[in-house]
GROMACS .gro file of C-alpha atoms in nm:
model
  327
    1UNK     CA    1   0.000   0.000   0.000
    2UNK     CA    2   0.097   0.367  -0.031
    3UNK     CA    3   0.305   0.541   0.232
    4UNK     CA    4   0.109   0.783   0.475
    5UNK     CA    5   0.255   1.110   0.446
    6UNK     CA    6   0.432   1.192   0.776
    7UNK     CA    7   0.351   1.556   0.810
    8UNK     CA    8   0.051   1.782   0.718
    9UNK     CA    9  -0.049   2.146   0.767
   10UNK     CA   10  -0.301   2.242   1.050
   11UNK     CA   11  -0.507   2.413   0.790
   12UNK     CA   12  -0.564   2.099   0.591
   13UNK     CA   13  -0.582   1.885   0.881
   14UNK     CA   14  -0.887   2.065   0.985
   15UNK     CA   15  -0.993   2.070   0.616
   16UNK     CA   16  -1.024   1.725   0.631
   17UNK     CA   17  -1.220   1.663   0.981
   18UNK     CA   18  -1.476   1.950   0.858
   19UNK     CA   19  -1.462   1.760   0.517
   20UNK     CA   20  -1.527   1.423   0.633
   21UNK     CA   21  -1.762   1.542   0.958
   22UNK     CA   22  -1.952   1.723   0.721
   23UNK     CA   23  -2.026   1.388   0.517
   24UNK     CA   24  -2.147   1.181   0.838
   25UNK     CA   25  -2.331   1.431   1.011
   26UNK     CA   26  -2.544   1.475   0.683
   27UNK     CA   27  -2.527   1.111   0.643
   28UNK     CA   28  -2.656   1.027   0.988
   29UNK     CA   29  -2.907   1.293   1.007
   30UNK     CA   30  -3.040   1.114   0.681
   31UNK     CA   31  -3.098   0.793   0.839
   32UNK     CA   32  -3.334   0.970   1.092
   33UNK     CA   33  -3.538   1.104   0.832
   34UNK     CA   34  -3.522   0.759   0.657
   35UNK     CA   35  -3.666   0.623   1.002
   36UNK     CA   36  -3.927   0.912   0.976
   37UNK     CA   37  -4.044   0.819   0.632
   38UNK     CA   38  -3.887   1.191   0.535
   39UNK     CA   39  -3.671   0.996   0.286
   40UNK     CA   40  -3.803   0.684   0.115
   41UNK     CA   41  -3.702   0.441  -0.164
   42UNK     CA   42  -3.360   0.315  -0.097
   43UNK     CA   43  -3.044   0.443   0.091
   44UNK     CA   44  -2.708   0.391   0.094
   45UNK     CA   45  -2.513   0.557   0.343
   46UNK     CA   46  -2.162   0.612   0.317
   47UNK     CA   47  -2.057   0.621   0.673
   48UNK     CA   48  -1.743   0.490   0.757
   49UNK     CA   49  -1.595   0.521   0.375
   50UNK     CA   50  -1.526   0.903   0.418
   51UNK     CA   51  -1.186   0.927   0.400
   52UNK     CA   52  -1.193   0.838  -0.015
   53UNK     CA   53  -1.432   1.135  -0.127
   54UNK     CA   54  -1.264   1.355   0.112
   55UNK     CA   55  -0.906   1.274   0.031
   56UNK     CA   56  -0.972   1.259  -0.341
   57UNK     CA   57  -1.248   1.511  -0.509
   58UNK     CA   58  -1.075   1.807  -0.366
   59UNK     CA   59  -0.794   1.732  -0.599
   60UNK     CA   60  -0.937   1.730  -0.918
   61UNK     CA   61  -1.032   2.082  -1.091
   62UNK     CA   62  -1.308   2.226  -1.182
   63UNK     CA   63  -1.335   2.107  -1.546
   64UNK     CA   64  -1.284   1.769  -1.491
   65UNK     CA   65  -1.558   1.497  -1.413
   66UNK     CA   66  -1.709   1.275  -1.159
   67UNK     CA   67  -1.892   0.980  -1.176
   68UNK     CA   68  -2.002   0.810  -0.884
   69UNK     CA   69  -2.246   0.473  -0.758
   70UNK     CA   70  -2.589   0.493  -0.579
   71UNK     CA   71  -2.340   0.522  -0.234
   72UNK     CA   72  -2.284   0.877  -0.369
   73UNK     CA   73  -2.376   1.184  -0.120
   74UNK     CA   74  -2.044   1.213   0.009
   75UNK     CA   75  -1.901   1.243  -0.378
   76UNK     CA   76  -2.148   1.518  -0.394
   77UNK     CA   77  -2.091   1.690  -0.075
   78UNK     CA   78  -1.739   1.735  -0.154
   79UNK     CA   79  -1.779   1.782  -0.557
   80UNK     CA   80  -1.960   2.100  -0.432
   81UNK     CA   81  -2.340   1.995  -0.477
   82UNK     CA   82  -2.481   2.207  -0.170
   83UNK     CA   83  -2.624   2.024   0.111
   84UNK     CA   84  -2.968   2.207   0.050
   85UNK     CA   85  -2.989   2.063  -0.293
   86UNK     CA   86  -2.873   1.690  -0.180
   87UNK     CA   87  -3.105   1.713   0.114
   88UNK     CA   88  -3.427   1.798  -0.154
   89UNK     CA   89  -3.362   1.564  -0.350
   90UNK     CA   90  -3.332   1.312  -0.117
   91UNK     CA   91  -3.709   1.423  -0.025
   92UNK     CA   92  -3.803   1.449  -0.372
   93UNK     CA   93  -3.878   1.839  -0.401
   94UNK     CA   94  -3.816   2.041  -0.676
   95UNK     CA   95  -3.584   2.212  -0.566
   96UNK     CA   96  -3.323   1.914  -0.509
   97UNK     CA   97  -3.042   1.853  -0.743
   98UNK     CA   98  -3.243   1.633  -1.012
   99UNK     CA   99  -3.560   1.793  -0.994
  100UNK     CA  100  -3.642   1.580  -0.726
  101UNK     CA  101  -3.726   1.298  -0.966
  102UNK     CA  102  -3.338   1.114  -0.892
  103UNK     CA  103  -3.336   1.065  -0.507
  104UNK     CA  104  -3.119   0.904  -0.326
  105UNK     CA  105  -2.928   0.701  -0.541
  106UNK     CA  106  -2.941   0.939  -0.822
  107UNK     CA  107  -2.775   1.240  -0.780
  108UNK     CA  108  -2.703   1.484  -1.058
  109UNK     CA  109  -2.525   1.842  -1.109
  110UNK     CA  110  -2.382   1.898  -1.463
  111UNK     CA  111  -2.263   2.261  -1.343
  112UNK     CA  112  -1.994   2.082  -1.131
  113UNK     CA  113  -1.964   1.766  -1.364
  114UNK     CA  114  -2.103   1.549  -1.137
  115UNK     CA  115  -2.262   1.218  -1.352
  116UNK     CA  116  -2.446   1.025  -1.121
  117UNK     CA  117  -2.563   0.869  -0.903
  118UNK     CA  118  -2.537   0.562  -1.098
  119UNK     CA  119  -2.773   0.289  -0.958
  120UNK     CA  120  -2.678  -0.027  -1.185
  121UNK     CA  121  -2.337  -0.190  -1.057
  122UNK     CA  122  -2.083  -0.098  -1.226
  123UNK     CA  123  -2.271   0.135  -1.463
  124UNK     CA  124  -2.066   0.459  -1.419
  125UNK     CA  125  -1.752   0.271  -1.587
  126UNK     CA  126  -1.884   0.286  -1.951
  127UNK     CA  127  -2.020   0.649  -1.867
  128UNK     CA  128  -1.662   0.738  -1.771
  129UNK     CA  129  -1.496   0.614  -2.087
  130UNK     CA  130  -1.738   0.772  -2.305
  131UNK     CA  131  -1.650   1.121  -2.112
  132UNK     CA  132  -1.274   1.051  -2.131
  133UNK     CA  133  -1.301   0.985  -2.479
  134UNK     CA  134  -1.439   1.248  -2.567
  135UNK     CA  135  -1.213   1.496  -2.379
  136UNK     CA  136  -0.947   1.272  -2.577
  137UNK     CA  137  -1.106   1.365  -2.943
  138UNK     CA  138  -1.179   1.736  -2.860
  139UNK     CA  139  -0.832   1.787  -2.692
  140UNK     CA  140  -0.934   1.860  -2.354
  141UNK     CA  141  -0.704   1.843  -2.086
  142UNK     CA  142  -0.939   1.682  -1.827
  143UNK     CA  143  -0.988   1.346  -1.596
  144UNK     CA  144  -1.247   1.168  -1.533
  145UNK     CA  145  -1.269   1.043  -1.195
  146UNK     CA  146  -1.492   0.688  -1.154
  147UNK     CA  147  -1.567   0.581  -0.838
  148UNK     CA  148  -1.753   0.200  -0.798
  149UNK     CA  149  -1.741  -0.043  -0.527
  150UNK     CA  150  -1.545  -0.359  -0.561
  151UNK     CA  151  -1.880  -0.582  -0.645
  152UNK     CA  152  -1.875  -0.412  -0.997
  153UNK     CA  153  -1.557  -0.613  -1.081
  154UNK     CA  154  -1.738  -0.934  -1.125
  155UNK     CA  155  -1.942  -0.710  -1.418
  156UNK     CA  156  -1.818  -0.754  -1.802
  157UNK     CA  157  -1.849  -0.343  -1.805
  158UNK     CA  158  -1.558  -0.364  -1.602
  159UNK     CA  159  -1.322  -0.524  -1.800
  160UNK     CA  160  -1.481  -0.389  -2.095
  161UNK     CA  161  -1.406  -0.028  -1.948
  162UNK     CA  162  -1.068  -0.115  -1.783
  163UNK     CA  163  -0.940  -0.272  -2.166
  164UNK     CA  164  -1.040   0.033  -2.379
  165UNK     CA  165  -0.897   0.285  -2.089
  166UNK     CA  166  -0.564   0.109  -2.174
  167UNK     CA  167  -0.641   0.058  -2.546
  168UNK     CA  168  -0.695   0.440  -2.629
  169UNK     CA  169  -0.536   0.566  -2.341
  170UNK     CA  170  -0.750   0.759  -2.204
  171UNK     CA  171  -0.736   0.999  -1.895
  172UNK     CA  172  -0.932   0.816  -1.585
  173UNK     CA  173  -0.903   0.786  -1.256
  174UNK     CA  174  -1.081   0.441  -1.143
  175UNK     CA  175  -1.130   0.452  -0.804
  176UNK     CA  176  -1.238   0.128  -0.619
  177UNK     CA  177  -1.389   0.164  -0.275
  178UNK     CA  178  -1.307  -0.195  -0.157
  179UNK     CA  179  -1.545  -0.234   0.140
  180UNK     CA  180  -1.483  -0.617   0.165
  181UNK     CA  181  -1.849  -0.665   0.114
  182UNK     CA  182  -2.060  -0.665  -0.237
  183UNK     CA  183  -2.399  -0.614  -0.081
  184UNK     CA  184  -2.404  -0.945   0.152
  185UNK     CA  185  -2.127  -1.101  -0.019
  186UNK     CA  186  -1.730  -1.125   0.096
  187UNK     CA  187  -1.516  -1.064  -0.145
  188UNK     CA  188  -1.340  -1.373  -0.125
  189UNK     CA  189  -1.640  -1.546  -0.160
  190UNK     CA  190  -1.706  -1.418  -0.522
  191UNK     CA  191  -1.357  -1.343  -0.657
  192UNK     CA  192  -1.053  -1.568  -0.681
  193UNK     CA  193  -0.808  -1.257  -0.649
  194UNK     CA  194  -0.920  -1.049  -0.445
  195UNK     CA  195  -0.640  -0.817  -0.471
  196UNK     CA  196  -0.844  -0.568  -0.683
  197UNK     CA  197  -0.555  -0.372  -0.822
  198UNK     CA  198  -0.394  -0.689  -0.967
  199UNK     CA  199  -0.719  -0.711  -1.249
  200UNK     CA  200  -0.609  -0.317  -1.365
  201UNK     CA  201  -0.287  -0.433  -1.405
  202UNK     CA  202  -0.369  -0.711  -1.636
  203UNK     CA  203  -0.481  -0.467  -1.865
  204UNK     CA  204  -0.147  -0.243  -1.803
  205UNK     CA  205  -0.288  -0.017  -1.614
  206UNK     CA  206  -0.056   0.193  -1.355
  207UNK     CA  207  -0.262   0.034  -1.038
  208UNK     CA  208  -0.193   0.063  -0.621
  209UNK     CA  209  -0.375  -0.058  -0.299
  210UNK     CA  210  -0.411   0.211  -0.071
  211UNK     CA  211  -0.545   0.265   0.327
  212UNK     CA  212  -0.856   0.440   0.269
  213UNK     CA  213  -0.971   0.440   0.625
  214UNK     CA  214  -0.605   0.716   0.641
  215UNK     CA  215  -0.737   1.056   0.462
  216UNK     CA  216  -0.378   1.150   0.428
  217UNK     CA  217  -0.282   0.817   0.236
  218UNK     CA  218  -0.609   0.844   0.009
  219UNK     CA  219  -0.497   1.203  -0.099
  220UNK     CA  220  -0.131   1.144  -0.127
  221UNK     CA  221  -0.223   0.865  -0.380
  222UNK     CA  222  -0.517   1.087  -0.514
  223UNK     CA  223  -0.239   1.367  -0.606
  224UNK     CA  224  -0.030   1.134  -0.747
  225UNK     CA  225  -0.190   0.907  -0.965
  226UNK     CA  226  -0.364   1.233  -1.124
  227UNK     CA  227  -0.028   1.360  -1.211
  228UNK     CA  228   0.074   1.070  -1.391
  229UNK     CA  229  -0.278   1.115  -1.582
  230UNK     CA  230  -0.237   1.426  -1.689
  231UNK     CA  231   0.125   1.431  -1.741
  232UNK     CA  232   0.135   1.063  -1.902
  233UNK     CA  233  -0.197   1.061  -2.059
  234UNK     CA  234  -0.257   0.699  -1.946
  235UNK     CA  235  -0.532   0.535  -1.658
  236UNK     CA  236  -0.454   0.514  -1.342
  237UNK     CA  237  -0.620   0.247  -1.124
  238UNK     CA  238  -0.669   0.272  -0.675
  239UNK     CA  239  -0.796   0.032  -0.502
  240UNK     CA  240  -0.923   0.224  -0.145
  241UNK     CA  241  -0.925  -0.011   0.090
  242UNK     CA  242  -1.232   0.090   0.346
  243UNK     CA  243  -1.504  -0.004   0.546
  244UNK     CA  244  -1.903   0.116   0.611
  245UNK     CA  245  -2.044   0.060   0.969
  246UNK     CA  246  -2.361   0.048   0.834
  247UNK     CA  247  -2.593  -0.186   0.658
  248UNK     CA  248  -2.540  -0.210   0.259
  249UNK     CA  249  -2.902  -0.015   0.235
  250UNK     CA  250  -3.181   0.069   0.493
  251UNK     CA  251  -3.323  -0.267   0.382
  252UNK     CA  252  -3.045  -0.488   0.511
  253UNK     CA  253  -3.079  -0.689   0.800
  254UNK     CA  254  -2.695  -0.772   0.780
  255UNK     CA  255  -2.676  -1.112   0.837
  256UNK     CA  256  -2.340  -1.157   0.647
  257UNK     CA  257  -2.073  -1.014   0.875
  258UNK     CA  258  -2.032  -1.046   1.253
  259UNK     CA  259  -2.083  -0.762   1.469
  260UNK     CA  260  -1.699  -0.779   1.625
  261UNK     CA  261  -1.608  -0.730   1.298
  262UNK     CA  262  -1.744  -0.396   1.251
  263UNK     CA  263  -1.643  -0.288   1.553
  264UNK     CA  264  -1.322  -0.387   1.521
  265UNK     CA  265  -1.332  -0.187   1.171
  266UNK     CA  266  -1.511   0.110   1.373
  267UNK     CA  267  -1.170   0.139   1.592
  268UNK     CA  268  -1.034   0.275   1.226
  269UNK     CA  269  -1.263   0.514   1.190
  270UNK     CA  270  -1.114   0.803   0.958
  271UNK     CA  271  -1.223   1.097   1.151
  272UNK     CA  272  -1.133   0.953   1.507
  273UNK     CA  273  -0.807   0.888   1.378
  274UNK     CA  274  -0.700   1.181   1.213
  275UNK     CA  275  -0.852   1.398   1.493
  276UNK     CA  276  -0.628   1.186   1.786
  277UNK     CA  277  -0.327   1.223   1.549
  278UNK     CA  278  -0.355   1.618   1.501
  279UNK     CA  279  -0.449   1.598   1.856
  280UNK     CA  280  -0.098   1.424   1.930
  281UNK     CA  281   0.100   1.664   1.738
  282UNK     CA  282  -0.040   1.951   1.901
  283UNK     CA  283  -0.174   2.044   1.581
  284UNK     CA  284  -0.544   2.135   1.748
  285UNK     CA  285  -0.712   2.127   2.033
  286UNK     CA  286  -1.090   2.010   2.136
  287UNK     CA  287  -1.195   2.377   2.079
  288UNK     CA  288  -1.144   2.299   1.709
  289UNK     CA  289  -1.361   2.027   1.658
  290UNK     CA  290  -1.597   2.165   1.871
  291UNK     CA  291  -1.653   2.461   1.626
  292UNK     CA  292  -1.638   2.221   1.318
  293UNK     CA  293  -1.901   2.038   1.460
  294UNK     CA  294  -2.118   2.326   1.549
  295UNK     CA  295  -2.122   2.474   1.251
  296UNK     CA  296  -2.214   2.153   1.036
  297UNK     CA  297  -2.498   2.090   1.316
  298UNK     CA  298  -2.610   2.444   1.183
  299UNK     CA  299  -2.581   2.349   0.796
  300UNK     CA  300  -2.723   2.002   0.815
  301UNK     CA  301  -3.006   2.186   1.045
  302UNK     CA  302  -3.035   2.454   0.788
  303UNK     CA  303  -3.004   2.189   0.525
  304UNK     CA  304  -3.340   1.990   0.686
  305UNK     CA  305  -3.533   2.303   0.667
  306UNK     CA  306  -3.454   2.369   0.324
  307UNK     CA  307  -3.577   2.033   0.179
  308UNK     CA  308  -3.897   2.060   0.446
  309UNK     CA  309  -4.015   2.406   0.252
  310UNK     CA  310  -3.955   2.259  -0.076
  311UNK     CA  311  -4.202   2.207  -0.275
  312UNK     CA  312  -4.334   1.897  -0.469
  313UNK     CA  313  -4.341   1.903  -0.866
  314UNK     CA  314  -4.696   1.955  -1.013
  315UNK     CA  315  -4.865   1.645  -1.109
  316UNK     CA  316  -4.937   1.782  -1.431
  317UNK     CA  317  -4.568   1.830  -1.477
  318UNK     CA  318  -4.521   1.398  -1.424
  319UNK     CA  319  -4.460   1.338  -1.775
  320UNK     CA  320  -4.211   1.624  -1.861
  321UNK     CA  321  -3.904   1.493  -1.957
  322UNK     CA  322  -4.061   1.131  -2.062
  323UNK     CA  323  -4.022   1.171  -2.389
  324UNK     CA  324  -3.891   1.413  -2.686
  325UNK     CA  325  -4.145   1.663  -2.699
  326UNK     CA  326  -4.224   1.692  -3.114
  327UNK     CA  327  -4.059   2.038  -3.299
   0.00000   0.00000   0.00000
C-alpha cells in the first residue's frame, strides 16, 4: 500500500475533519429522516468510507468529471453539490439537485460535472470512458474520476471499461472503494483474487492498494496518480481499501458479517483517527472540533429546513421529460 505522508499542515488537517464530519453528520441525520419516512425508496449511506471522497475530489479541478455509484452523497458533498440541494432531492422536491425525480441514489449536477448517481453496478464505468473519450477527441485536458465499489468487478463493463482505458489511453481515474463486502457477499467469496488492483494491471494499467480508512494516504495517492494522468496521458487504477459501519441499504438486515467485525473496523474510523493524530502533534485542540461540529450541526439543520419548505413538482408536470417533446 501507499506510504502515509508523515507531516501535514493544521489548515488541511482541519480541512479534512470539517470535510469528512460534514459527510457523516449529513449522512446520519439522513438515516433519521429515513426512520421518519422523510426519505423513502432506498439508501445507501456512506458512513465509515469518508476518508476516499474527502481525500480525493478536492484534488481534481473544476473542469474535470465525476462519476459516482448509488453510495454517492459524500461524492457530492465534496464535488460541491450544496447540502440544500442533496437534502431535496433526497425528499423528492423540486428544488433538489435532479428535480427531485433522482433521489437518493441518483444524484445529478452537470454545473460541477457530477454524472451520477449511478444505480446499476458498475454502470458509471462505460459512462466514464465515453467522457474521457471524448475529452481525448476534442483535446481537452481533463480526468475523469470513476468511483464503484469492488462488487462491480465481477461485471463484463468492467473489463470492458478497464481494456479500452488502456487501449486508447484515455485519462481516468478508477477509483475502487473496496469495502470487503458486495452487498451481503465477501469478497473472497465471489472473486478468486481479491487483490483488486492486480485485475487493472492485467490490462497495463498503472494500479496501487491504498489505506482508505487514512485521509492522508487516500490524498497522497489521489495527487499522485492524477499527475501521472495528466502528465502521461494513461489510466490510473486505486484500489481504497475501506469499510461502512452500516448496513449495505436501509433494507439490510446484515446477516453476512459479525458484529466484532465492525467494531473492530469502527476502531479505524477516519475521523477519530485523524482527529487523535492532530491531537498528538499539538496540531489542534478540542476547541477545534468543537466549532467544526457546530457549525455543520447548523448546515445540516439549515439543510433539513430547506428540503422541508420545498415544494413537490406539479402532477401535471409527471410526464415532462418522458419523452422528446415533437418540434
Amino acid at each position: 500500500m501507499n506510504d502515509k505522508p508523515s507531516q501535514i499542515s493544521r489548515e488541511q488537517g482541519l480541512q479534512w475533519l470539517q470535510d469528512m464530519l460534514r459527510i457523516r453528520r449529513m449522512e446520519e441525520t439522513c438515516a433519521e429522516l429515513y426512520g421518519e419516512e422523510k426519505i423513502r425508496g432506498f439508501l445507501h449511506l456512506y458512513i465509515g468510507e469518508e476518508a476516499v471522497a474527502a481525500g480525493v475530489i478536492p484534488e481534481l479541478a473544476a473542469e474535470d468529471a465525476v462519476v459516482a455509484t448509488y453510495r454517492e452523497h459524500g461524492h457530492a458533498l465534496m464535488r460541491g453539490i450544496s447540502m440544500n440541494s442533496i437534502l431535496a432531492e433526497m425528499y423528492g422536491k423540486q428544488e433538489g439537485c435532479s428535480g427531485g425525480r433522482g433521489g437518493s441514489m441518483h444524484l445529478f449536477d452537470a454545473t460541477t460535472r457530477f454524472y451520477g448517481g449511478n444505480a446499476i453496478v458498475s454502470g458509471g464505468l462505460p459512462l466514464a470512458i465515453g467522457l474521457a473519450l471524448a475529452d481525448k477527441m476534442q483535446n481537452r485536458q481533463r480526468v475523469t474520476a470513476c468511483f464503484f465499489g469492488e462488487g462491480a468487478v465481477a461485471e463484463g463493463e468492467f473489463h470492458e471499461s478497464l481494456n479500452l482505458a488502456a487501449l486508447w489511453k484515455l485519462p481516468v481515474l478508477f477509483v475502487c472503494e473496496n469495502n470487503l463486502y458486495a452487498m451481503g457477499t465477501a469478497l473472497a467469496r465471489s472473486e478468486s483474487v481479491t487483490d483488486i488492483h492486480r485485475k487493472a494491471e492485467s490490462y497495463g494499467i498503472d494500479s496501487s492498494a491504498v489505506d482508505g480508512m487514512d485521509v492522508m494516504s487516500v490524498n497522497t495517492a489521489a495527487r499522485d496518480a492524477l499527475a501521472k494522468i495528466r502528465t502521461q496521458k494513461m489510466p490510473v487504477f486505486l484500489e481504497m481499501r475501506t469499510y461502512r459501519f452500516r448496513a449495505h441499504s436501509m433494507f439490510d438486515p446484515e446477516l453476512y458479517r459479525e458484529k466484532a467485525e465492525v467494531e473492530q473496523w469502527k476502531q479505524l474510523c477516519p475521523i477519530a483517527t485523524l482527529s487523535a493524530r492532530l491531537k498528538a502533534q499539538q496540531m489542534i485542540e478540542d476547541r477545534d472540533v468543537a466549532a467544526i461540529e457546530a457549525a455543520t450541526s447548523q448546515e445540516v439543520e439549515a439543510a433539513v429546513a430547506f428540503a422541508e419548505a420545498g415544494q413537490w413538482e406539479p402532477v401535471e408536470d409527471l410526464m415532462k421529460y418522458v419523452y422528446t417533446e415533437s418540434p
